[in-house]
XYZ file of C-alpha atoms in Angstrom:
736
model
C 96.282 116.071 133.110
C 93.943 114.941 135.882
C 95.135 111.474 136.876
C 91.828 110.600 138.549
C 89.598 111.645 135.655
C 87.071 108.878 135.108
C 88.519 106.654 137.848
C 86.994 108.206 140.962
C 84.873 105.177 141.867
C 87.654 102.690 141.215
C 90.077 104.599 143.457
C 87.679 105.588 146.243
C 87.619 104.478 149.852
C 85.210 101.657 149.019
C 86.381 101.205 145.442
C 87.607 98.159 143.595
C 91.303 98.683 144.291
C 90.794 99.382 147.994
C 89.014 96.040 148.299
C 91.537 94.241 146.120
C 94.519 95.552 148.109
C 92.743 95.280 151.459
C 93.504 98.890 152.326
C 91.869 102.202 151.446
C 93.798 105.291 150.299
C 93.301 106.785 153.770
C 94.748 103.679 155.404
C 91.531 102.096 156.658
C 91.330 98.320 156.437
C 89.067 96.664 153.889
C 87.842 93.106 153.663
C 89.970 91.779 150.804
C 88.305 90.643 147.615
C 88.772 87.056 146.464
C 91.477 84.791 147.793
C 93.307 82.729 148.611
C 93.116 82.063 144.852
C 93.561 85.539 143.378
C 92.748 86.443 139.777
C 95.202 88.367 137.672
C 93.399 91.624 136.867
C 93.847 92.891 133.315
C 92.826 96.433 132.400
C 91.506 96.111 128.846
C 91.115 98.962 126.407
C 92.734 100.415 123.329
C 95.055 103.412 123.045
C 93.951 106.458 124.986
C 91.696 104.574 127.396
C 93.919 105.419 130.378
C 95.293 102.014 131.388
C 98.723 103.346 132.320
C 97.183 106.449 133.878
C 95.021 104.261 136.103
C 98.004 102.144 137.175
C 99.958 105.253 138.118
C 96.944 106.580 140.002
C 96.692 103.295 141.942
C 100.363 103.597 142.830
C 100.002 107.206 143.933
C 96.867 106.537 146.006
C 97.972 103.335 147.727
C 101.781 103.145 147.756
C 102.071 104.782 151.173
C 99.609 102.297 152.717
C 100.552 98.985 151.084
C 103.682 98.017 149.123
C 102.820 98.699 145.485
C 105.349 98.609 142.638
C 104.671 100.092 139.198
C 106.694 98.530 136.378
C 106.730 99.661 132.751
C 107.197 96.423 130.834
C 107.492 98.327 127.574
C 110.605 100.198 128.686
C 113.865 99.145 126.981
C 115.832 99.724 130.192
C 115.611 96.087 131.326
C 116.937 94.692 128.056
C 119.671 97.350 128.126
C 120.726 96.273 131.617
C 120.819 92.629 130.553
C 122.872 93.247 127.416
C 126.372 93.326 129.041
C 125.940 89.785 130.442
C 123.466 87.919 128.216
C 124.467 84.576 129.713
C 123.677 85.683 133.262
C 120.893 88.224 132.788
C 117.688 88.730 130.826
C 115.114 91.491 130.607
C 112.820 89.445 132.867
C 115.459 88.906 135.571
C 116.358 92.593 135.499
C 112.692 93.472 135.957
C 112.432 91.090 138.923
C 115.550 92.601 140.474
C 114.008 96.069 140.007
C 110.851 94.974 141.830
C 112.826 93.410 144.663
C 115.080 96.434 145.099
C 112.134 98.784 145.389
C 110.505 96.610 148.026
C 113.788 96.314 149.892
C 113.421 100.025 150.647
C 109.705 99.932 151.565
C 109.215 102.171 154.593
C 105.525 101.626 155.268
C 103.723 99.452 157.787
C 105.705 96.286 158.472
C 108.975 97.601 157.078
C 111.108 96.479 154.163
C 111.156 93.082 152.463
C 113.957 90.601 151.835
C 114.311 88.195 148.914
C 116.613 85.317 149.857
C 114.731 82.757 147.756
C 114.994 84.953 144.671
C 118.634 85.671 145.486
C 119.533 81.976 145.445
C 118.193 81.584 141.923
C 119.852 84.772 140.691
C 123.152 83.659 142.222
C 123.160 80.320 140.412
C 122.389 81.846 136.991
C 125.266 84.261 137.639
C 127.578 81.348 136.814
C 126.836 82.196 133.177
C 128.889 85.391 133.444
C 130.941 85.734 130.281
C 134.424 85.939 131.866
C 134.125 82.562 133.556
C 136.395 83.261 136.507
C 135.250 82.990 140.132
C 135.859 86.721 140.500
C 133.541 87.465 137.552
C 130.814 85.255 139.021
C 131.289 86.856 142.423
C 131.057 90.332 140.871
C 127.801 89.342 139.198
C 126.417 87.986 142.484
C 127.389 91.136 144.328
C 124.859 93.033 142.171
C 122.187 91.378 144.300
C 123.784 91.846 147.689
C 120.950 93.987 149.020
C 118.241 91.408 148.286
C 118.503 88.453 150.707
C 118.437 90.240 154.062
C 116.654 93.187 155.603
C 118.712 96.192 156.466
C 119.148 96.502 160.214
C 120.601 99.138 162.462
C 124.287 98.580 163.298
C 124.711 96.262 166.238
C 121.125 95.053 166.220
C 120.897 91.254 166.480
C 118.322 89.964 164.086
C 118.289 86.200 164.464
C 117.572 85.997 160.721
C 118.208 82.477 159.450
C 119.278 83.957 156.086
C 122.075 85.882 157.810
C 125.422 85.700 156.053
C 123.943 84.419 152.805
C 125.689 86.890 150.532
C 129.022 87.401 152.205
C 129.377 83.738 153.066
C 128.630 82.483 149.579
C 130.927 84.958 147.869
C 133.805 84.419 150.280
C 133.506 80.643 150.139
C 133.289 80.718 146.358
C 136.430 82.806 146.019
C 138.300 80.651 148.528
C 137.300 77.389 146.845
C 138.157 78.489 143.316
C 141.041 80.869 143.865
C 143.596 80.578 141.110
C 141.533 78.270 138.887
C 140.765 79.201 135.296
C 137.293 77.901 134.480
C 134.878 78.392 131.628
C 131.520 79.968 132.485
C 129.653 76.670 132.252
C 132.076 74.666 134.378
C 130.439 72.378 136.918
C 133.118 73.374 139.438
C 131.820 76.944 139.597
C 128.249 75.778 140.054
C 129.143 73.161 142.667
C 131.282 75.584 144.658
C 128.551 78.202 144.600
C 125.876 75.737 145.743
C 128.110 74.505 148.559
C 128.773 78.099 149.592
C 125.066 78.958 149.555
C 123.966 76.034 151.712
C 126.906 76.215 154.110
C 126.178 79.867 154.897
C 122.580 79.194 155.942
C 121.018 78.223 159.222
C 119.055 74.934 159.151
C 115.738 76.712 158.607
C 117.116 78.526 155.584
C 118.380 75.259 154.066
C 114.981 73.650 154.594
C 113.290 76.557 152.872
C 115.591 76.375 149.845
C 114.985 72.646 149.663
C 111.242 73.261 149.581
C 111.454 75.889 146.843
C 114.102 74.582 144.496
C 113.476 70.938 145.213
C 110.211 71.515 143.349
C 111.885 72.744 140.169
C 111.109 70.491 137.165
C 113.440 67.488 137.208
C 114.818 68.201 140.685
C 113.056 65.215 142.339
C 113.075 67.047 145.651
C 116.817 67.815 145.572
C 117.407 71.566 145.769
C 120.922 71.371 144.324
C 119.534 69.553 141.297
C 116.784 72.132 140.998
C 119.223 75.038 141.050
C 121.490 73.337 138.507
C 118.505 72.696 136.249
C 117.452 76.310 136.662
C 120.897 77.504 135.541
C 120.958 75.037 132.627
C 117.520 76.106 131.422
C 118.505 79.747 131.656
C 121.584 79.094 129.519
C 119.540 77.135 126.971
C 117.531 80.248 126.001
C 114.140 79.944 124.291
C 111.291 78.188 126.108
C 113.664 76.688 128.658
C 114.803 80.161 129.696
C 111.178 81.280 130.001
C 110.594 78.376 132.396
C 113.560 79.478 134.517
C 112.442 83.123 134.502
C 108.921 82.115 135.511
C 110.292 80.113 138.434
C 112.329 83.096 139.596
C 109.130 85.157 139.541
C 107.546 82.469 141.723
C 110.498 82.723 144.120
C 109.969 86.484 144.391
C 106.283 85.983 145.212
C 107.221 83.288 147.738
C 109.497 85.796 149.455
C 106.631 88.274 149.669
C 104.247 85.594 150.923
C 106.727 84.562 153.626
C 106.966 88.165 154.825
C 103.200 88.195 155.423
C 102.710 84.619 156.610
C 105.355 84.631 159.355
C 104.368 85.316 162.944
C 105.860 88.809 162.882
C 104.412 89.526 159.468
C 100.940 88.438 160.566
C 101.125 90.948 163.429
C 102.779 93.835 161.597
C 101.769 93.756 157.947
C 98.434 94.873 156.516
C 96.661 94.556 153.213
C 98.217 92.893 150.182
C 101.314 93.790 148.156
C 100.654 94.868 144.582
C 102.536 94.629 141.293
C 101.300 96.938 138.513
C 102.490 95.920 135.035
C 102.060 98.670 132.469
C 102.371 97.758 128.766
C 101.926 94.128 129.733
C 101.133 93.254 126.111
C 104.886 93.565 125.446
C 106.984 90.358 125.352
C 108.305 91.009 128.866
C 104.864 91.726 130.285
C 103.262 88.710 128.634
C 106.073 86.500 129.961
C 105.445 87.651 133.535
C 101.673 87.303 133.205
C 101.973 83.848 131.673
C 104.244 82.729 134.530
C 101.924 83.828 137.345
C 98.790 82.570 135.591
C 100.419 79.179 135.007
C 101.533 78.926 138.633
C 98.111 79.801 139.999
C 96.399 77.439 137.598
C 98.630 74.691 138.992
C 97.663 75.442 142.594
C 100.385 77.914 143.599
C 98.841 80.438 145.990
C 100.133 83.829 147.063
C 98.583 87.118 148.067
C 100.360 89.336 145.544
C 97.878 91.483 143.615
C 98.886 91.437 139.946
C 97.321 94.115 137.754
C 98.401 94.312 134.118
C 97.266 96.059 130.975
C 95.872 94.422 127.851
C 95.104 96.165 124.601
C 92.951 93.393 123.155
C 89.360 93.267 124.355
C 89.708 89.550 125.190
C 92.801 90.148 127.311
C 95.263 88.667 124.825
C 95.446 85.620 122.571
C 97.922 83.875 124.909
C 95.135 83.446 127.466
C 93.229 81.018 125.264
C 95.878 78.492 124.276
C 95.277 78.807 120.548
C 91.576 77.943 120.757
C 89.407 79.603 118.085
C 87.168 82.376 119.450
C 83.993 80.317 119.078
C 85.437 77.531 121.265
C 87.249 79.603 123.890
C 85.541 80.348 127.193
C 85.976 84.098 127.722
C 87.652 85.408 130.826
C 85.464 86.894 133.558
C 84.965 90.615 133.139
C 84.029 93.631 135.207
C 82.644 96.934 133.936
C 82.921 99.707 136.542
C 79.682 101.276 135.301
C 77.815 98.109 136.294
C 78.429 98.714 139.993
C 80.568 96.798 142.469
C 83.129 94.172 141.517
C 81.745 90.777 140.513
C 82.088 87.490 142.277
C 84.976 85.535 140.797
C 86.052 81.918 140.881
C 88.514 80.077 138.719
C 86.989 78.628 135.582
C 88.138 75.147 134.600
C 87.127 71.685 133.517
C 88.780 69.694 136.298
C 92.090 69.424 134.432
C 93.997 72.538 135.558
C 97.139 71.658 133.640
C 95.204 71.915 130.366
C 92.730 74.684 131.179
C 93.280 77.963 129.282
C 94.981 80.676 131.282
C 91.912 82.877 130.789
C 90.256 81.039 133.692
C 92.611 82.825 136.091
C 92.054 86.336 134.758
C 89.537 89.072 135.508
C 89.134 91.670 132.767
C 88.408 95.194 133.962
C 86.939 97.083 131.005
C 88.387 100.578 131.047
C 85.535 103.079 131.337
C 84.717 105.739 128.788
C 84.013 109.154 130.237
C 80.376 109.834 130.936
C 78.649 112.840 129.441
C 78.952 114.792 132.681
C 82.647 113.965 133.084
C 83.349 114.934 129.496
C 81.482 118.210 129.785
C 83.197 119.121 133.073
C 86.629 118.445 131.594
C 86.033 120.660 128.565
C 84.429 123.445 130.601
C 87.210 123.335 133.178
C 89.770 124.158 130.515
C 87.839 126.776 128.581
C 89.177 130.322 128.649
C 86.510 132.440 130.330
C 85.889 134.774 127.415
C 82.182 134.104 126.960
C 79.216 133.378 129.201
C 78.633 129.845 130.390
C 76.678 128.029 127.702
C 77.777 130.430 124.935
C 77.571 129.328 121.318
C 81.307 128.690 120.886
C 81.440 126.778 124.178
C 78.564 124.547 123.081
C 80.184 123.991 119.714
C 83.536 123.048 121.305
C 81.818 120.656 123.703
C 80.032 119.014 120.792
C 83.206 118.593 118.744
C 85.184 117.127 121.645
C 82.339 114.754 122.476
C 81.886 113.437 118.966
C 85.547 113.166 117.999
C 86.609 111.542 121.270
C 83.658 109.214 121.797
C 84.496 109.505 125.504
C 88.049 108.120 125.074
C 89.752 109.807 128.063
C 93.126 110.705 126.552
C 91.515 112.147 123.439
C 89.129 114.192 125.603
C 92.012 115.579 127.650
C 94.085 116.575 124.621
C 91.191 118.043 122.625
C 89.874 119.966 125.626
C 93.327 121.415 126.320
C 93.879 122.412 122.690
C 90.426 123.973 122.378
C 90.743 126.019 125.578
C 91.116 129.279 123.640
C 90.018 128.028 120.223
C 87.124 129.563 118.336
C 85.202 127.367 115.941
C 84.707 128.899 112.484
C 81.131 129.660 111.404
C 79.248 126.526 110.298
C 82.314 124.514 111.359
C 82.883 120.825 110.897
C 83.959 119.061 114.087
C 87.273 118.233 112.390
C 88.139 121.949 112.425
C 89.019 121.612 116.104
C 91.767 119.161 115.131
C 93.764 122.144 113.878
C 93.744 123.775 117.327
C 97.359 124.270 118.492
C 98.621 122.339 121.510
C 101.848 122.541 123.491
C 102.403 119.543 125.747
C 103.068 120.273 129.440
C 106.780 120.330 130.216
C 107.663 120.041 126.529
C 109.891 122.744 125.085
C 108.809 121.908 121.553
C 106.682 124.422 119.643
C 102.921 124.130 119.408
C 101.523 121.554 117.022
C 97.999 120.857 115.770
C 96.276 118.608 118.285
C 95.526 116.018 115.566
C 99.256 115.609 114.973
C 99.872 115.149 118.694
C 97.087 112.587 119.066
C 98.136 110.534 116.042
C 101.666 110.404 117.405
C 100.505 109.366 120.865
C 97.727 106.967 119.881
C 99.345 105.332 116.851
C 103.092 105.834 116.550
C 103.844 105.692 120.282
C 101.690 102.555 120.603
C 102.638 100.516 117.565
C 101.272 96.967 117.356
C 103.619 94.570 119.130
C 103.713 92.240 116.113
C 104.094 94.933 113.451
C 107.121 93.986 111.301
C 110.010 96.400 111.680
C 110.068 97.308 107.979
C 106.516 98.681 108.204
C 106.892 100.821 111.320
C 107.878 104.021 109.553
C 104.971 103.767 107.098
C 102.286 102.622 109.562
C 100.721 106.070 109.964
C 100.712 106.731 106.213
C 99.106 103.362 105.453
C 96.353 103.895 108.022
C 95.811 107.405 106.689
C 94.995 106.034 103.250
C 92.927 103.206 104.747
C 90.670 105.744 106.468
C 88.531 105.834 103.300
C 88.183 102.033 103.085
C 85.052 100.167 104.127
C 86.057 96.499 104.136
C 89.073 94.277 103.509
C 88.611 94.201 99.739
C 88.474 97.980 99.685
C 91.548 98.160 101.930
C 93.509 95.688 99.818
C 92.995 97.873 96.737
C 94.551 100.813 98.593
C 97.353 98.744 100.107
C 98.408 97.270 96.772
C 98.579 100.770 95.304
C 100.454 102.421 98.168
C 102.861 99.501 98.709
C 103.688 99.001 95.049
C 107.371 98.216 94.679
C 107.661 96.832 98.217
C 108.959 93.291 98.595
C 107.171 92.628 101.880
C 103.616 93.932 101.803
C 100.915 94.030 104.410
C 97.496 92.674 103.495
C 94.225 94.125 104.725
C 93.644 91.039 106.868
C 97.039 91.516 108.542
C 96.357 95.201 109.167
C 92.916 94.404 110.610
C 94.486 91.833 112.959
C 97.157 94.315 114.051
C 94.495 96.947 114.784
C 92.513 94.412 116.845
C 95.665 93.396 118.735
C 96.279 97.061 119.528
C 92.791 97.466 120.960
C 91.053 99.451 118.222
C 87.410 98.419 117.720
C 86.177 96.831 114.521
C 83.168 97.878 112.473
C 81.353 96.166 109.639
C 80.874 99.437 107.762
C 84.341 100.986 108.031
C 87.804 99.425 107.919
C 89.030 101.875 110.590
C 86.322 101.085 113.118
C 86.863 103.858 115.662
C 85.002 107.005 114.659
C 87.402 109.502 116.276
C 90.539 107.836 114.924
C 88.994 107.649 111.472
C 88.162 111.374 111.526
C 91.737 112.260 112.507
C 93.106 110.111 109.678
C 90.627 111.556 107.177
C 91.685 115.027 108.285
C 95.343 114.112 107.772
C 94.623 112.523 104.373
C 92.982 115.673 103.078
C 96.019 117.709 104.132
C 98.708 115.379 102.759
C 98.778 117.177 99.402
C 97.522 120.606 98.319
C 93.831 120.864 97.559
C 93.055 117.480 99.049
C 94.733 115.721 96.102
C 95.567 112.598 98.137
C 91.950 112.372 99.306
C 90.572 112.582 95.776
C 93.167 110.158 94.399
C 92.246 107.436 96.896
C 88.513 107.827 96.289
C 89.016 107.863 92.515
C 91.073 104.667 92.804
C 88.241 102.931 94.658
C 85.550 104.406 92.417
C 87.301 103.035 89.345
C 87.898 99.650 90.990
C 84.207 99.191 91.800
C 83.249 100.612 88.437
C 85.011 97.682 86.813
C 83.225 95.301 89.194
C 79.838 96.752 88.251
C 80.351 95.702 84.636
C 80.803 92.056 85.664
C 77.308 91.379 86.949
C 77.189 93.266 90.250
C 79.003 91.132 92.818
C 77.985 91.704 96.457
C 78.977 95.006 97.965
C 80.012 93.628 101.345
C 78.498 94.357 104.742
C 78.489 98.116 104.206
C 76.769 98.075 100.817
C 74.014 96.132 99.140
C 75.718 96.191 95.743
C 78.979 97.092 94.105
C 77.229 99.959 92.274
C 76.247 101.522 95.602
C 79.828 101.129 96.823
C 81.089 102.851 93.692
C 78.604 105.692 94.083
C 79.723 106.245 97.664
C 83.293 106.959 96.558
C 82.078 108.956 93.569
C 79.970 111.178 95.860
C 82.904 112.201 98.063
C 85.321 112.700 95.177
C 83.359 115.358 93.319
C 80.592 113.360 91.661
C 77.565 114.578 93.613
C 75.682 115.530 90.432
C 76.225 112.093 88.912
C 75.103 110.392 92.113
C 71.938 112.496 92.293
C 71.172 111.542 88.717
C 71.723 107.854 89.464
C 69.433 108.003 92.502
C 66.693 109.829 90.600
C 66.824 107.234 87.832
C 66.644 104.256 90.195
C 63.902 105.485 92.561
C 60.691 104.705 90.594
C 59.135 101.411 91.568
C 61.472 100.586 94.458
C 61.233 103.158 97.308
C 62.138 100.678 100.066
C 65.329 99.404 98.407
C 66.148 102.920 97.249
C 66.045 104.272 100.807
C 68.654 101.723 101.893
C 70.856 102.601 98.924
C 70.573 106.309 99.678
C 71.812 105.737 103.236
C 74.687 103.541 102.069
C 75.843 106.063 99.483
C 75.625 108.990 101.916
C 77.618 107.352 104.761
C 80.784 109.259 103.951
C 82.951 112.062 105.322
C 82.856 115.434 103.646
C 86.141 116.718 102.180
C 87.757 119.860 103.488
C 86.894 123.329 102.321
C 83.586 125.180 102.220
C 80.552 123.006 102.952
C 77.513 123.820 100.827
C 75.458 120.758 101.783
C 73.041 122.598 104.051
C 72.285 125.256 101.441
C 71.952 122.616 98.751
C 69.616 120.543 100.926
C 67.407 123.588 101.482
C 67.280 124.398 97.769
C 69.313 127.598 98.126
C 71.761 126.394 95.475
C 70.216 126.433 91.999
C 69.955 122.920 90.555
C 68.905 121.885 87.065
C 66.752 119.065 85.772
C 63.241 117.753 86.400
C 61.540 118.200 89.755
C 62.264 114.610 90.790
C 65.975 114.989 90.172
C 66.148 118.343 91.989
C 64.294 116.938 95.007
C 66.505 113.842 95.110
C 69.580 116.094 94.939
C 68.350 118.034 97.967
C 67.487 114.845 99.848
C 70.904 113.328 99.100
C 72.689 116.308 100.635
C 70.398 116.403 103.679
C 70.966 112.712 104.411
C 74.702 113.078 103.756
C 74.804 115.879 106.312
C 73.123 113.612 108.877
C 75.124 110.506 108.054
C 78.529 112.124 108.470
C 77.826 113.150 112.092
C 80.540 115.821 112.303
C 78.374 118.940 112.490
C 75.089 119.895 114.155
C 71.935 119.194 112.220
C 69.145 119.918 114.667
C 65.454 120.381 114.050
C 66.034 122.437 110.917
C 67.449 119.458 109.044
C 64.692 117.228 110.416
C 62.081 119.599 108.964
C 63.933 119.714 105.647
C 63.965 115.927 105.438
C 60.259 115.699 106.202
C 59.432 118.305 103.562
C 61.517 116.605 100.873
C 60.051 113.184 101.574
C 56.586 114.725 101.498
C 57.319 116.172 98.065
C 58.514 112.791 96.785
C 55.378 111.078 97.994
C 53.097 113.282 95.829
C 55.184 113.194 92.662
C 54.114 111.172 89.664
C 56.426 108.177 89.522
C 55.869 104.489 90.142
C 55.696 103.757 93.881
C 55.297 107.360 94.991
C 51.912 106.651 96.559
C 53.187 103.618 98.446
C 56.112 105.609 99.832
C 53.614 107.974 101.459
C 52.029 105.077 103.299
C 55.401 103.625 104.261
C 57.279 105.597 107.001
C 60.294 106.472 104.863
C 61.232 109.392 107.117
C 61.273 107.189 110.204
C 63.374 104.595 108.397
C 66.043 107.176 107.622
C 66.129 108.341 111.231
C 66.272 104.778 112.550
C 69.049 103.786 110.177
C 71.149 106.844 110.950
C 70.629 106.647 114.711
C 71.400 102.927 114.891
C 74.840 103.549 113.454
C 75.683 106.645 115.451
C 79.424 106.662 116.100
C 79.502 109.335 118.800
C 79.527 107.045 121.803
C 79.218 108.063 125.439
C 78.291 111.698 124.954
C 75.890 113.901 126.893
C 72.312 114.114 125.716
C 72.649 117.850 125.059
C 76.011 117.525 123.377
C 75.271 120.002 120.602
C 73.119 122.966 119.861
C 69.786 122.495 118.154
C 67.929 119.603 119.742
C 69.130 116.169 118.704
C 72.601 117.476 117.906
C 73.317 115.569 114.747
C 72.479 112.173 116.235
C 69.287 111.465 114.273
C 66.552 110.267 116.512
C 68.286 111.786 119.537
C 69.698 108.409 120.595
C 73.202 107.344 121.477
C 75.060 104.149 120.759
C 78.055 102.691 122.568
C 79.147 100.819 119.454
C 82.112 102.464 117.702
C 81.506 102.961 114.005
């Protein structure tokens, strides 16, 4: 996998991250962006958009020039480390200790960092150690012994006013409490520890602790009170513990700020330190982001660059304080394709304590791959068994482009799987999903690339708020929902496939979970992302022999909307003008093409304009697996029965269906077929035929199909045969 793919401009010498960190990858200085009030940068994009890959690339490019720490907030390791001492540790404190320990060993310009302010807070919450003896508390404190002071060469006099902080506090604590049996919440332990901490410090160190912890809520300027309150809040769990954890994060950033702001730091240190929070939508990541955003909203200033990830397009609901979308002021955003980074200033209404946290964030929209990038990636991986530009190569490029929509991870996986794959004659793009793939460094056998992608994009990135009882069935539920168009349609499927379950998911809940995970929405399909929907459709057809699961789901929906049609035609939703059209859509893809052609022929006379819209709505459907006879049927090569009008409508239905699906090349041949069929209709003897000749019916079909093209961000010559299955030759960036 190419870590820089799609990120070259962001990571370059003059790129966004060089300016944000104040240092280029080569080590040259850069005028730092923003400041002293820094935004928290959130990389927004759904699964497969490369958020974690970009963070790792930033670390790899800049970590030798400026201190940059990458932290995976979704890893269970921090909760596992906290589990042995839940009264003295939490996942957040373990993450902060991890950050501090890595920076304690920083060997770049300016040398390592020390964290005495953080250490003081960690030491006081160590009094919650379960054993309750001074030795147990001391053992807990000794875990942090490397944090408060820089490592120096033996015999070198440092003059550090934090000198002796660890050894002095532990020794004094043990001496003061030797032989006493105390519970873990005893005031004697806390008092002895505080006395030991302050007695071991030089006057400047005591003044600094007074400044930091004297500002803790309820401390009234008294650092001992602040530290006691910190320990009490930590023990109280819940929101009080979050307050304590957030303050410890502030202490860590204060330690970093002090390292830069001191006289020696000003002379020796360059750029800005960076903290990269992957999977920041997790509870741990959101807690850290909320803490720093709250501090900066309240006027706390530091130079630490915080870059996190966000699946939701708006950065996360927590940024908006519960305000409905129509009332919330969106966070500032930056799209790399638009050029250089934008100007940024904190949004607010003059009352910072009540302003939404979104005012302190800058959303960096993760870029899709451009057509050139996509084509280079597929060509780079192709086995050189045919000339450049050969038919199979063009067909592979087209399939990767349409199925990925430019989503980087999907491009990388599909291109790797298709390196030696040969598309069958007259192939559907979904055929490439069966290409075998073995993951690098994985001893497991090859698997179809669709299986790999569904595991990586769905099961490895489950919605944070998905109830535990639904995790094992999440993929199966979405597989069945791939044929749904709206929430009503989805609810029919969910009720059927969750029958017998006590706790059921509704379509609205599933839609919210998909949005929270970063998948786009679409008014015409319940699964809004074209590529994901095609992978799920492909899986649905293969769940049972002969596509039985596919047909069963479509029959279920056909019958449901058949009942609705008998009750006076209720609205068909955003995707359909009527419930009859919705029913015909599912009937078409479940073996009822002849019935649908008959329905369309019967309803055409007298209403060509409305009929054209209905034709497009009915034909917006995937084609089931197996041999595809649509092209031959559209060209009249398959013998059809009935009057001329019905035969022509049958051909037109299959031609439009071929265009609407957008998973195979259509080209100029299909365009000519459409024009011929519409010309035939215009001269037939039925009511409205003459008016349809004067009305540009052909152009309407092309405009409607092109305006809903799902294959986003693909090269203009992405498929053989001219317009390449994107009617009108246009592209849309809107997932569908």
